[in-house]
Structure formats: structure tokens, C-alpha cells
PDB file of C-alpha atoms in Angstrom:
ATOM      1  CA  GLY A 972     -88.226   3.847  24.255  1.00  0.00           C
ATOM      2  CA  VAL A 973     -89.693   5.852  21.429  1.00  0.00           C
ATOM      3  CA  PRO A 974     -92.067   8.530  22.750  1.00  0.00           C
ATOM      4  CA  THR A 975     -95.721   8.506  21.741  1.00  0.00           C
ATOM      5  CA  VAL A 976     -97.722  11.647  21.144  1.00  0.00           C
ATOM      6  CA  SER A 977    -101.434  11.946  21.841  1.00  0.00           C
ATOM      7  CA  ILE A 978    -103.642  14.587  20.279  1.00  0.00           C
ATOM      8  CA  PHE A 979    -107.177  15.449  21.348  1.00  0.00           C
ATOM      9  CA  GLN A 980    -109.727  18.223  21.267  1.00  0.00           C
ATOM     10  CA  LYS A 981    -110.851  19.907  24.496  1.00  0.00           C
ATOM     11  CA  PRO A 982    -113.762  20.268  24.773  1.00  0.00           C
ATOM     12  CA  PRO A 983    -114.582  17.714  22.049  1.00  0.00           C
ATOM     13  CA  GLY A 984    -117.273  18.006  19.390  1.00  0.00           C
ATOM     14  CA  VAL A 985    -118.329  19.873  16.279  1.00  0.00           C
ATOM     15  CA  ILE A 986    -117.685  23.602  16.855  1.00  0.00           C
ATOM     16  CA  PRO A 987    -120.048  26.322  15.634  1.00  0.00           C
ATOM     17  CA  PRO A 988    -118.666  29.260  13.629  1.00  0.00           C
ATOM     18  CA  GLY A 989    -117.467  31.805  16.185  1.00  0.00           C
ATOM     19  CA  GLY A 990    -116.958  29.049  18.768  1.00  0.00           C
ATOM     20  CA  SER A 991    -113.726  27.919  20.339  1.00  0.00           C
ATOM     21  CA  THR A 992    -111.843  24.767  21.228  1.00  0.00           C
ATOM     22  CA  THR A 993    -108.324  23.733  22.187  1.00  0.00           C
ATOM     23  CA  ILE A 994    -106.101  21.168  20.480  1.00  0.00           C
ATOM     24  CA  CYS A 995    -104.015  19.391  23.133  1.00  0.00           C
ATOM     25  CA  CYS A 996    -100.829  17.476  22.413  1.00  0.00           C
ATOM     26  CA  THR A 997     -99.231  15.347  25.106  1.00  0.00           C
ATOM     27  CA  CYS A 998     -95.997  13.380  25.223  1.00  0.00           C
ATOM     28  CA  GLN A 999     -94.523  11.610  28.258  1.00  0.00           C
ATOM     29  CA  HIS A1000     -90.974  12.471  27.313  1.00  0.00           C
ATOM     30  CA  GLY A1001     -88.289  15.035  28.005  1.00  0.00           C
ATOM     31  CA  TYR A1002     -88.757  18.719  27.317  1.00  0.00           C
ATOM     32  CA  GLY A1003     -88.821  19.158  23.587  1.00  0.00           C
ATOM     33  CA  SER A1004     -91.268  21.143  21.530  1.00  0.00           C
ATOM     34  CA  PHE A1005     -94.477  20.427  19.676  1.00  0.00           C
ATOM     35  CA  VAL A1006     -95.256  21.508  16.147  1.00  0.00           C
ATOM     36  CA  LEU A1007     -98.882  21.537  15.057  1.00  0.00           C
ATOM     37  CA  TYR A1008     -99.630  20.782  11.414  1.00  0.00           C
ATOM     38  CA  LYS A1009    -102.890  21.249   9.562  1.00  0.00           C
ATOM     39  CA  GLY A1010    -102.718  18.975   6.554  1.00  0.00           C
ATOM     40  CA  SER A1011     -99.124  19.406   5.422  1.00  0.00           C
ATOM     41  CA  ARG A1012     -98.901  23.026   6.589  1.00  0.00           C
ATOM     42  CA  GLN A1013     -97.021  23.890   9.751  1.00  0.00           C
ATOM     43  CA  ILE A1014     -99.194  26.132  11.921  1.00  0.00           C
ATOM     44  CA  ARG A1015     -97.475  26.728  15.227  1.00  0.00           C
ATOM     45  CA  THR A1016     -94.624  25.600  17.428  1.00  0.00           C
ATOM     46  CA  LEU A1017     -94.934  25.451  21.199  1.00  0.00           C
ATOM     47  CA  GLU A1018     -92.208  24.749  23.677  1.00  0.00           C
ATOM     48  CA  GLN A1019     -93.356  22.066  26.024  1.00  0.00           C
ATOM     49  CA  SER A1020     -94.490  22.934  29.511  1.00  0.00           C
ATOM     50  CA  GLY A1021     -94.406  19.665  31.391  1.00  0.00           C
ATOM     51  CA  SER A1022     -95.724  17.019  29.027  1.00  0.00           C
ATOM     52  CA  ARG A1023     -98.346  18.919  27.048  1.00  0.00           C
ATOM     53  CA  ALA A1024     -98.906  21.801  24.683  1.00  0.00           C
ATOM     54  CA  GLU A1025    -102.218  23.500  23.971  1.00  0.00           C
ATOM     55  CA  PHE A1026    -103.129  25.275  20.745  1.00  0.00           C
ATOM     56  CA  SER A1027    -106.333  27.244  20.968  1.00  0.00           C
ATOM     57  CA  ILE A1028    -108.782  27.981  18.180  1.00  0.00           C
ATOM     58  CA  SER A1029    -111.018  30.904  19.034  1.00  0.00           C
ATOM     59  CA  ASN A1030    -113.683  32.570  16.915  1.00  0.00           C
ATOM     60  CA  ALA A1031    -113.644  29.503  14.640  1.00  0.00           C
ATOM     61  CA  THR A1032    -114.369  29.810  10.930  1.00  0.00           C
ATOM     62  CA  TYR A1033    -114.847  27.176   8.238  1.00  0.00           C
ATOM     63  CA  LYS A1034    -111.142  27.650   7.437  1.00  0.00           C
ATOM     64  CA  ASP A1035    -110.301  25.991  10.769  1.00  0.00           C
ATOM     65  CA  ARG A1036    -111.896  22.688   9.780  1.00  0.00           C
ATOM     66  CA  GLY A1037    -109.527  19.971   8.686  1.00  0.00           C
ATOM     67  CA  THR A1038    -107.033  17.391   9.842  1.00  0.00           C
ATOM     68  CA  TYR A1039    -104.470  18.278  12.502  1.00  0.00           C
ATOM     69  CA  ILE A1040    -101.325  16.395  13.560  1.00  0.00           C
ATOM     70  CA  CYS A1041     -98.733  17.062  16.277  1.00  0.00           C
ATOM     71  CA  HIS A1042     -95.046  16.404  15.833  1.00  0.00           C
ATOM     72  CA  TYR A1043     -92.805  16.146  18.892  1.00  0.00           C
ATOM     73  CA  LEU A1044     -89.253  17.408  18.412  1.00  0.00           C
ATOM     74  CA  GLU A1045     -86.063  17.411  20.426  1.00  0.00           C
ATOM     75  CA  GLY A1046     -83.108  19.358  19.091  1.00  0.00           C
ATOM     76  CA  GLY A1047     -84.917  19.932  15.810  1.00  0.00           C
ATOM     77  CA  THR A1048     -85.417  16.193  15.199  1.00  0.00           C
ATOM     78  CA  VAL A1049     -88.929  14.798  14.918  1.00  0.00           C
ATOM     79  CA  LEU A1050     -89.140  11.907  17.394  1.00  0.00           C
ATOM     80  CA  ALA A1051     -92.854  11.162  17.151  1.00  0.00           C
ATOM     81  CA  ARG A1052     -96.061  12.049  15.369  1.00  0.00           C
ATOM     82  CA  SER A1053     -99.603  11.864  16.679  1.00  0.00           C
ATOM     83  CA  ASP A1054    -102.622  10.338  14.999  1.00  0.00           C
ATOM     84  CA  GLU A1055    -104.811  12.631  12.905  1.00  0.00           C
ATOM     85  CA  LEU A1056    -107.405  14.771  14.662  1.00  0.00           C
ATOM     86  CA  GLU A1057    -110.372  15.909  12.591  1.00  0.00           C
ATOM     87  CA  ILE A1058    -111.798  19.319  13.520  1.00  0.00           C
ATOM     88  CA  SER A1059    -115.333  20.069  12.282  1.00  0.00           C
ATOM     89  CA  VAL A1060    -116.963  23.492  12.126  1.00  0.00           C
ATOM     90  CA  GLU A1061    -120.705  23.511  11.415  1.00  0.00           C
ATOM     91  CA  GLU A1062    -123.749  25.589  12.289  1.00  0.00           C
ATOM     92  CA  LEU A1063    -125.466  24.041  15.331  1.00  0.00           C
ATOM     93  CA  HIS A1064    -129.223  24.182  14.796  1.00  0.00           C
ATOM     94  CA  LEU A1065    -130.615  21.385  16.967  1.00  0.00           C
ATOM     95  CA  PRO A1066    -131.188  21.766  20.710  1.00  0.00           C
ATOM     96  CA  ARG A1067    -128.624  20.462  23.177  1.00  0.00           C
ATOM     97  CA  PRO A1068    -129.190  16.791  24.140  1.00  0.00           C
ATOM     98  CA  ASP A1069    -129.123  15.543  27.746  1.00  0.00           C
ATOM     99  CA  LEU A1070    -126.523  13.054  28.889  1.00  0.00           C
ATOM    100  CA  SER A1071    -127.278  10.844  31.889  1.00  0.00           C
ATOM    101  CA  VAL A1072    -125.567   7.861  33.481  1.00  0.00           C
ATOM    102  CA  LEU A1073    -126.958   4.751  35.175  1.00  0.00           C
ATOM    103  CA  PRO A1074    -126.537   3.575  37.882  1.00  0.00           C
ATOM    104  CA  GLY A1075    -124.747   6.811  38.818  1.00  0.00           C
ATOM    105  CA  HIS A1076    -121.746   9.132  38.549  1.00  0.00           C
ATOM    106  CA  GLU A1077    -119.620   7.032  40.907  1.00  0.00           C
ATOM    107  CA  VAL A1078    -119.273   3.309  40.298  1.00  0.00           C
ATOM    108  CA  THR A1079    -116.998   0.487  41.355  1.00  0.00           C
ATOM    109  CA  ALA A1080    -114.554  -1.064  38.899  1.00  0.00           C
ATOM    110  CA  GLY A1081    -116.168  -4.054  37.165  1.00  0.00           C
ATOM    111  CA  ALA A1082    -119.671  -2.529  37.220  1.00  0.00           C
ATOM    112  CA  ASP A1083    -121.841  -2.133  34.132  1.00  0.00           C
ATOM    113  CA  VAL A1084    -122.637   1.455  33.237  1.00  0.00           C
ATOM    114  CA  MET A1085    -125.087   2.893  30.732  1.00  0.00           C
ATOM    115  CA  LEU A1086    -124.610   6.346  29.280  1.00  0.00           C
ATOM    116  CA  ARG A1087    -127.778   7.743  27.724  1.00  0.00           C
ATOM    117  CA  CYS A1088    -127.962  10.670  25.331  1.00  0.00           C
ATOM    118  CA  THR A1089    -131.537  11.933  25.090  1.00  0.00           C
ATOM    119  CA  THR A1090    -132.695  14.224  22.316  1.00  0.00           C
ATOM    120  CA  ALA A1091    -136.173  15.540  21.523  1.00  0.00           C
ATOM    121  CA  HIS A1092    -135.468  15.458  17.806  1.00  0.00           C
ATOM    122  CA  PRO A1093    -136.586  12.323  15.926  1.00  0.00           C
ATOM    123  CA  SER A1094    -134.266  10.311  13.655  1.00  0.00           C
ATOM    124  CA  THR A1095    -130.955  11.520  14.971  1.00  0.00           C
ATOM    125  CA  GLY A1096    -127.666   9.794  15.496  1.00  0.00           C
ATOM    126  CA  CYS A1097    -125.488  10.789  18.433  1.00  0.00           C
ATOM    127  CA  TYR A1098    -121.804  10.704  19.257  1.00  0.00           C
ATOM    128  CA  LEU A1099    -120.403  10.141  22.720  1.00  0.00           C
ATOM    129  CA  TYR A1100    -117.175  11.947  23.562  1.00  0.00           C
ATOM    130  CA  LEU A1101    -114.693  11.225  26.334  1.00  0.00           C
ATOM    131  CA  GLU A1102    -112.339  14.145  26.872  1.00  0.00           C
ATOM    132  CA  GLY A1103    -108.777  13.116  26.054  1.00  0.00           C
ATOM    133  CA  GLN A1104    -109.831  10.441  23.540  1.00  0.00           C
ATOM    134  CA  ILE A1105    -109.336  11.115  19.851  1.00  0.00           C
ATOM    135  CA  ARG A1106    -112.180   8.856  18.672  1.00  0.00           C
ATOM    136  CA  ALA A1107    -115.842   9.432  19.411  1.00  0.00           C
ATOM    137  CA  GLN A1108    -118.219   6.516  19.963  1.00  0.00           C
ATOM    138  CA  LEU A1109    -121.256   6.348  17.713  1.00  0.00           C
ATOM    139  CA  LEU A1110    -124.254   5.641  19.942  1.00  0.00           C
ATOM    140  CA  SER A1111    -126.819   3.044  18.964  1.00  0.00           C
ATOM    141  CA  ARG A1112    -129.517   4.877  17.075  1.00  0.00           C
ATOM    142  CA  GLU A1113    -132.537   3.295  18.751  1.00  0.00           C
ATOM    143  CA  GLN A1114    -132.099   4.645  22.268  1.00  0.00           C
ATOM    144  CA  GLY A1115    -128.939   6.712  22.141  1.00  0.00           C
ATOM    145  CA  ASP A1116    -127.545   4.385  24.802  1.00  0.00           C
ATOM    146  CA  TYR A1117    -123.955   3.363  25.222  1.00  0.00           C
ATOM    147  CA  ASN A1118    -123.201   0.425  27.477  1.00  0.00           C
ATOM    148  CA  LEU A1119    -119.849   0.134  29.185  1.00  0.00           C
ATOM    149  CA  SER A1120    -119.548  -3.312  30.674  1.00  0.00           C
ATOM    150  CA  HIS A1121    -116.983  -4.076  33.384  1.00  0.00           C
ATOM    151  CA  VAL A1122    -115.791  -0.471  33.642  1.00  0.00           C
ATOM    152  CA  GLN A1123    -112.169   0.134  34.568  1.00  0.00           C
ATOM    153  CA  LYS A1124    -110.282   3.158  35.884  1.00  0.00           C
ATOM    154  CA  GLY A1125    -109.562   4.161  32.284  1.00  0.00           C
ATOM    155  CA  ASP A1126    -113.283   4.700  31.663  1.00  0.00           C
ATOM    156  CA  SER A1127    -113.292   7.492  34.242  1.00  0.00           C
ATOM    157  CA  GLY A1128    -113.462  10.982  32.857  1.00  0.00           C
ATOM    158  CA  ARG A1129    -115.553  13.726  31.368  1.00  0.00           C
ATOM    159  CA  TYR A1130    -118.224  12.620  28.896  1.00  0.00           C
ATOM    160  CA  SER A1131    -120.477  14.612  26.603  1.00  0.00           C
ATOM    161  CA  CYS A1132    -122.666  13.837  23.590  1.00  0.00           C
ATOM    162  CA  GLN A1133    -123.756  15.565  20.406  1.00  0.00           C
ATOM    163  CA  CYS A1134    -126.461  14.598  17.916  1.00  0.00           C
ATOM    164  CA  TYR A1135    -127.113  15.093  14.219  1.00  0.00           C
ATOM    165  CA  THR A1136    -130.052  14.507  11.894  1.00  0.00           C
ATOM    166  CA  ILE A1137    -129.887  11.434   9.702  1.00  0.00           C
ATOM    167  CA  SER A1138    -130.833  13.097   6.440  1.00  0.00           C
ATOM    168  CA  ALA A1139    -129.266  14.430   3.268  1.00  0.00           C
ATOM    169  CA  LEU A1140    -128.703  17.760   4.986  1.00  0.00           C
ATOM    170  CA  ARG A1141    -126.927  16.847   8.196  1.00  0.00           C
ATOM    171  CA  GLU A1142    -127.798  19.256  10.991  1.00  0.00           C
ATOM    172  CA  TRP A1143    -125.927  19.242  14.293  1.00  0.00           C
ATOM    173  CA  SER A1144    -126.955  19.891  17.868  1.00  0.00           C
ATOM    174  CA  ALA A1145    -125.013  21.810  20.455  1.00  0.00           C
ATOM    175  CA  VAL A1146    -122.895  19.599  22.740  1.00  0.00           C
ATOM    176  CA  SER A1147    -124.564  18.316  25.907  1.00  0.00           C
ATOM    177  CA  LYS A1148    -123.470  19.436  29.330  1.00  0.00           C
ATOM    178  CA  THR A1149    -120.547  17.330  30.519  1.00  0.00           C
ATOM    179  CA  LEU A1150    -120.864  14.440  32.931  1.00  0.00           C
ATOM    180  CA  ASP A1151    -118.000  13.202  35.096  1.00  0.00           C
ATOM    181  CA  LEU A1152    -117.790   9.448  35.626  1.00  0.00           C
ATOM    182  CA  VAL A1153    -115.663   8.227  38.519  1.00  0.00           C
ATOM    183  CA  VAL A1154    -114.612   4.558  38.631  1.00  0.00           C
ATOM    184  CA  ARG A1155    -113.360   3.553  42.087  1.00  0.00           C
TER     185      ARG A1155
END
């Protein structure tokens, strides 16, 4: 079959100037190489170690923001391309929110779970991140709650949240501490 390439940011979230993050590319296929593009510009090539390649961004600047894509190559031929990953670099002015989980960190498959992102700042929106996923979930504005009903093994993982002010001048918080959810 045709290989598929996943791209994600680890740890996820808006990065402050001077901060760092890693762009991960994974492909369950052979031992080719990955090429990372920003927009249409080729940035770096990494030979594959196992099924993933990691490109780190350290001491981030506003120049690092933008859209990144991974290409997977074997013998110089592009076999697959990832989705687009948006990297954001912004000053983080708001305090770090708290992420909690009900009923608890370990649940049985099929259970209903609520992830709650609590922030002291009024009128904020929050994003919920699951490490390894490219898309963040926008949390409902009222409570900052996210309900996962009938959780499955695939919902296991490392979650975090990050909030922003809902105003003309969007201000961001730091990312919450991470929370590991285990679905048995």
C-alpha cells in the first residue's frame, strides 16, 4: 500500500519567542528519508531512524512561524506527503491554565471522561491538545470543558491546554502542565 505520513508538534501549542518545540514526522514504511518543507521551501532532510524523524526548533523567532509539511522519500522519489502543520510563535502573557480530568487519569474503555481547562482570566477561549494529533480541539467557551464520551484506547495519551483572550488583541497563555490519560 501507499505509505501515509503523519506530522505533529511535540510538545504542542503556541511557542513563545525563545522557546522550543519539535516537529515529528512518522511513516510506517521502509527506511527512506524525510524532507521537511516550510511553505514551498525545503528546510532539512533527515534519514529515517525507525519510523520517525524529528526536526527541532530551538530559540524560536517569529521567522519560525508558518506552515510545515513532511515529504517521505525512497530512492529520491516522493512516496507520500503529510498534512500541513501550523506553527505559531507569540508572546505568552496570560498565566498557565490548569488541566484536570474526571473521573480520573485511568478509565475503562467505554467510559465518559471530562477534561477541564481552568483559567483565572475572564472571557478566554481554550484549546485542548493531544500529543501526536495535528488538530487541536477548541473547548466550549462557557466552562472550558471537553467531554469524551465512550473513550477508546485511541483517546489515551498526553493532553495539555492553552488559552487566549477573546478580543481584538489576542493574548495567549502558557501551556498547562500535561496530563496523561490511560484507557484500559
